[in-house]
CSV table of N, CA and C and ligand atoms in Angstrom, one decimal:
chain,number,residue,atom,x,y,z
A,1,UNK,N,89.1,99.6,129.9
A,1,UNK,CA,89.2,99.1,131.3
A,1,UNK,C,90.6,99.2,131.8
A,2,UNK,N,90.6,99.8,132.4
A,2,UNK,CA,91.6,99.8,133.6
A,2,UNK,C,92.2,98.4,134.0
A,3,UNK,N,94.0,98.3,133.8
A,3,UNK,CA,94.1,97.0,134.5
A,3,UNK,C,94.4,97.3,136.0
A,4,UNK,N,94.5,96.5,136.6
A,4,UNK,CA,94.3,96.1,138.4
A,4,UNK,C,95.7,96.0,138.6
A,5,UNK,N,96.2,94.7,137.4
A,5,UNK,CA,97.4,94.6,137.9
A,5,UNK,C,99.1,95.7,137.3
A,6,UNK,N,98.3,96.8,137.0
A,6,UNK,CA,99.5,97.8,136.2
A,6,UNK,C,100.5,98.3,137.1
A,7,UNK,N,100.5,98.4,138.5
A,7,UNK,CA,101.1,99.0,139.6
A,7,UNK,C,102.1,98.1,139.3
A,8,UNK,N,102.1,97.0,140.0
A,8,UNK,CA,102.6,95.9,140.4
A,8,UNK,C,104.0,95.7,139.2
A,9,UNK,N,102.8,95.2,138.1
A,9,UNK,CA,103.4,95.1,137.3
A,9,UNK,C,104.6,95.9,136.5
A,10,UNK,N,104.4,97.2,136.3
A,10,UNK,CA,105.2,98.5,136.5
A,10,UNK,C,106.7,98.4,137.4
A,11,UNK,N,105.8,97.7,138.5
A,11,UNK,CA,107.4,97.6,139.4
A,11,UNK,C,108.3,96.8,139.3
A,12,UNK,N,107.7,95.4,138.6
A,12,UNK,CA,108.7,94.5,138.4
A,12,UNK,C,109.4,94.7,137.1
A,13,UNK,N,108.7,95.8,135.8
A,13,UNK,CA,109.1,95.3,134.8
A,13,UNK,C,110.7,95.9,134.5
A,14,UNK,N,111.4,95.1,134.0
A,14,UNK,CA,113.0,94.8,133.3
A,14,UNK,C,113.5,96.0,132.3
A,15,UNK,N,112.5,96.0,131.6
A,15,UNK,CA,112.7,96.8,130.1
A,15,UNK,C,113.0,97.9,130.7
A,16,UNK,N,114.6,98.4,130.0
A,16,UNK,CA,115.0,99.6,130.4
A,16,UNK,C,114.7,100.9,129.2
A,17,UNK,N,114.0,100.5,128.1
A,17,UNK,CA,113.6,101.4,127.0
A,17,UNK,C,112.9,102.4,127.2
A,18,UNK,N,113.7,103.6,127.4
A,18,UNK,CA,112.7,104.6,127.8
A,18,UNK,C,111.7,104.9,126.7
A,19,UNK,N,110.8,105.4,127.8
A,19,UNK,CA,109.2,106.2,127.0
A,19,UNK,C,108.1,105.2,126.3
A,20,UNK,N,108.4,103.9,126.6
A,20,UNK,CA,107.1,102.9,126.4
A,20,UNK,C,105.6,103.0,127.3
A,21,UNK,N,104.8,103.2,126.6
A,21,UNK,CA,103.7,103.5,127.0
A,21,UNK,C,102.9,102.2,127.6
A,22,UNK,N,103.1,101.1,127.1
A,22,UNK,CA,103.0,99.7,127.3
A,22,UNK,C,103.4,99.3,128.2
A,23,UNK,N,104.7,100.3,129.3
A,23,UNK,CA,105.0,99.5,130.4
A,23,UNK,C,104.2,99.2,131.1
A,24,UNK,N,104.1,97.8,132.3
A,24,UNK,CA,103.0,97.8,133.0
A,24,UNK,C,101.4,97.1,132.5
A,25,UNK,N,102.0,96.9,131.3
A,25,UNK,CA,100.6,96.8,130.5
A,25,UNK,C,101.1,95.2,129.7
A,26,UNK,N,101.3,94.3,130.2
A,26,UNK,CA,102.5,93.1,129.4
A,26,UNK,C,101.1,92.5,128.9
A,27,UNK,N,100.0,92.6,129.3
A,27,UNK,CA,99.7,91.8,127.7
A,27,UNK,C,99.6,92.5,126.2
A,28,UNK,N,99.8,93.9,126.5
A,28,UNK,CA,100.1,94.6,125.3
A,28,UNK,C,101.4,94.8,124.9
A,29,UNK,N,101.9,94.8,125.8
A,29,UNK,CA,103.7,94.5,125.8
A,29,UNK,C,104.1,93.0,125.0
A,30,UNK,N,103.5,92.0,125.4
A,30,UNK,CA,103.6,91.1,124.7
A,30,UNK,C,102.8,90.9,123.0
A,31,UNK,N,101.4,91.2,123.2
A,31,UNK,CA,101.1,91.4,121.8
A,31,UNK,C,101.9,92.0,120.4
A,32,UNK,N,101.9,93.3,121.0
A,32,UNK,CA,103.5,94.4,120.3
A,32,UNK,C,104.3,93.1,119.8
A,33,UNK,N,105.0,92.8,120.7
A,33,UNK,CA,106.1,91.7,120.3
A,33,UNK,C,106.1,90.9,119.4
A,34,UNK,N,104.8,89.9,119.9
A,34,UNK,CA,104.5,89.1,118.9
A,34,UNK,C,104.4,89.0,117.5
A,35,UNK,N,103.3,90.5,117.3
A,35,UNK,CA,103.1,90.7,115.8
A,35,UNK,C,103.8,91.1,115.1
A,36,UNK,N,105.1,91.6,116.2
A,36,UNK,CA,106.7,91.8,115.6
A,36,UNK,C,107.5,90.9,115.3
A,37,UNK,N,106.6,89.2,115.6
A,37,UNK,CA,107.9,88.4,115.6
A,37,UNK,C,109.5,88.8,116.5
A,38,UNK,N,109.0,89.1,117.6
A,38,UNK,CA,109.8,89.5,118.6
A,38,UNK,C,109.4,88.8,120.2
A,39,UNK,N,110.4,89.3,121.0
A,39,UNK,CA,110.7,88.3,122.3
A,39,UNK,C,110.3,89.9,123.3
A,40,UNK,N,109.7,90.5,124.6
A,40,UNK,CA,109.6,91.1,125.8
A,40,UNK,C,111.1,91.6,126.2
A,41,UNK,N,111.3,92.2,126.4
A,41,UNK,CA,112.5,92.9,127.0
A,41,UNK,C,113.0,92.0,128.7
A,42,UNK,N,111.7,91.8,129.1
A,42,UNK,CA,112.0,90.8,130.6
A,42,UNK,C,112.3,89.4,130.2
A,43,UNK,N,112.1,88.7,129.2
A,43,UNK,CA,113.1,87.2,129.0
A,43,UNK,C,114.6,87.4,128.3
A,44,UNK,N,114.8,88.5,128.2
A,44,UNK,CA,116.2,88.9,128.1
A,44,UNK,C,117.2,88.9,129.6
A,45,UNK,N,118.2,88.4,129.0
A,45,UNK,CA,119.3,88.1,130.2
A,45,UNK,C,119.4,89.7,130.4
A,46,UNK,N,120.0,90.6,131.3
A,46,UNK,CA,119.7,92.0,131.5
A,46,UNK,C,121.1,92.8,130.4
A,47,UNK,N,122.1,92.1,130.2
A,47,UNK,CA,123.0,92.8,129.4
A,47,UNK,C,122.5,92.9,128.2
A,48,UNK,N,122.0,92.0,127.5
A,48,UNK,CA,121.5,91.2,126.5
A,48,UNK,C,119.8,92.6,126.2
A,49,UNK,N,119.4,92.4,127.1
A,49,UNK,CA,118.2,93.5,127.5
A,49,UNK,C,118.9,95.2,127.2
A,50,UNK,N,119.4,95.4,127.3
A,50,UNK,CA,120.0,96.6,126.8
A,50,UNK,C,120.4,97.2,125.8
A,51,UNK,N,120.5,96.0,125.0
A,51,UNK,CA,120.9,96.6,123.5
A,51,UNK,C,119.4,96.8,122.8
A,52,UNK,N,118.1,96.7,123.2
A,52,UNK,CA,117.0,97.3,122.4
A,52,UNK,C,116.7,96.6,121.6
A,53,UNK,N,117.5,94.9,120.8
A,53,UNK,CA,116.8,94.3,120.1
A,53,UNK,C,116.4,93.2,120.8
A,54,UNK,N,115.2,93.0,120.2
A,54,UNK,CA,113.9,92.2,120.9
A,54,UNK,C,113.8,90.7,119.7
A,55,UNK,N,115.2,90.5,118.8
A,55,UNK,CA,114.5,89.7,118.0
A,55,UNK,C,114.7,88.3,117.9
A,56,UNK,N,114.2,87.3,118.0
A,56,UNK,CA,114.3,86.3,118.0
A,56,UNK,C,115.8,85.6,117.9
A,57,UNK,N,116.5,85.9,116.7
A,57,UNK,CA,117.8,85.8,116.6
A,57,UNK,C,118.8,86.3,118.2
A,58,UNK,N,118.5,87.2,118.9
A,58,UNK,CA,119.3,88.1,119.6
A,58,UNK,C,119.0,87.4,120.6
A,59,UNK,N,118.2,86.7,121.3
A,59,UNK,CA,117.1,86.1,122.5
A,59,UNK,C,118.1,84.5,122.1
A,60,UNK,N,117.7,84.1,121.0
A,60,UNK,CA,119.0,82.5,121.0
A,60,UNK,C,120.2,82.9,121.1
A,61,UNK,N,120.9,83.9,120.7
A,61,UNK,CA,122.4,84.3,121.0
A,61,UNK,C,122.2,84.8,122.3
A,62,UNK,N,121.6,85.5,123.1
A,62,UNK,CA,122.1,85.5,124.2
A,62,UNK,C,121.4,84.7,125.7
A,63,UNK,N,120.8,83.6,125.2
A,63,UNK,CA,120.4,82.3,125.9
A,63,UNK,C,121.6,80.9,125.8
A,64,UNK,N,122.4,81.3,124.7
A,64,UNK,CA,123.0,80.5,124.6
A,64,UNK,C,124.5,80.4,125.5
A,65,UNK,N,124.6,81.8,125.6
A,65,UNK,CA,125.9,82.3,125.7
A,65,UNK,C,126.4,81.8,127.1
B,1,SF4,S1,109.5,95.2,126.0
B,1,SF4,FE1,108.8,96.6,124.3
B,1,SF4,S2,106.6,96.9,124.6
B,1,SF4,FE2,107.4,95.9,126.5
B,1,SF4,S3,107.7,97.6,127.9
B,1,SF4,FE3,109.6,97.3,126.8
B,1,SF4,S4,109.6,98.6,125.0
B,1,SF4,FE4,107.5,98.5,125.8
């Protein structure tokens, strides 16, 4: 099934990682994450979002900061 909301969602999304196929797609964007024991690229502060790690540790260091 086709999601409805992929457009939309595409436009707002954060993550600057090129070639994700998942963009647009955040409940699979989020699953990914999870089963990684990892954080979305969009609850990253946007500097913090750029360095490509998604991991728990990296998400408290730069919430903290
Ligand atoms: S956060 Fe990860 S899964 Fe989500 S769009 Fe970016 S690279 Fe893809």
């Amino acid at each position: 099934m086709e999601c409805v909301n992929r457009e939309k969602n595409f436009s707002e999304c954060t993550c600057s990682y090129p070639g994700c196929e998942r963009k647009g797609m955040c409940c699979e964007c989020i699953r990914h994450h999870r089963e990684a024991k990892e954080i979305p690229a969009c609850l990253f502060p946007p500097e913090a979002e750029k360095t490509f790690d998604r991991s728990v540790r990296k998400f408290v260091e730069a919430m903290g900061s």
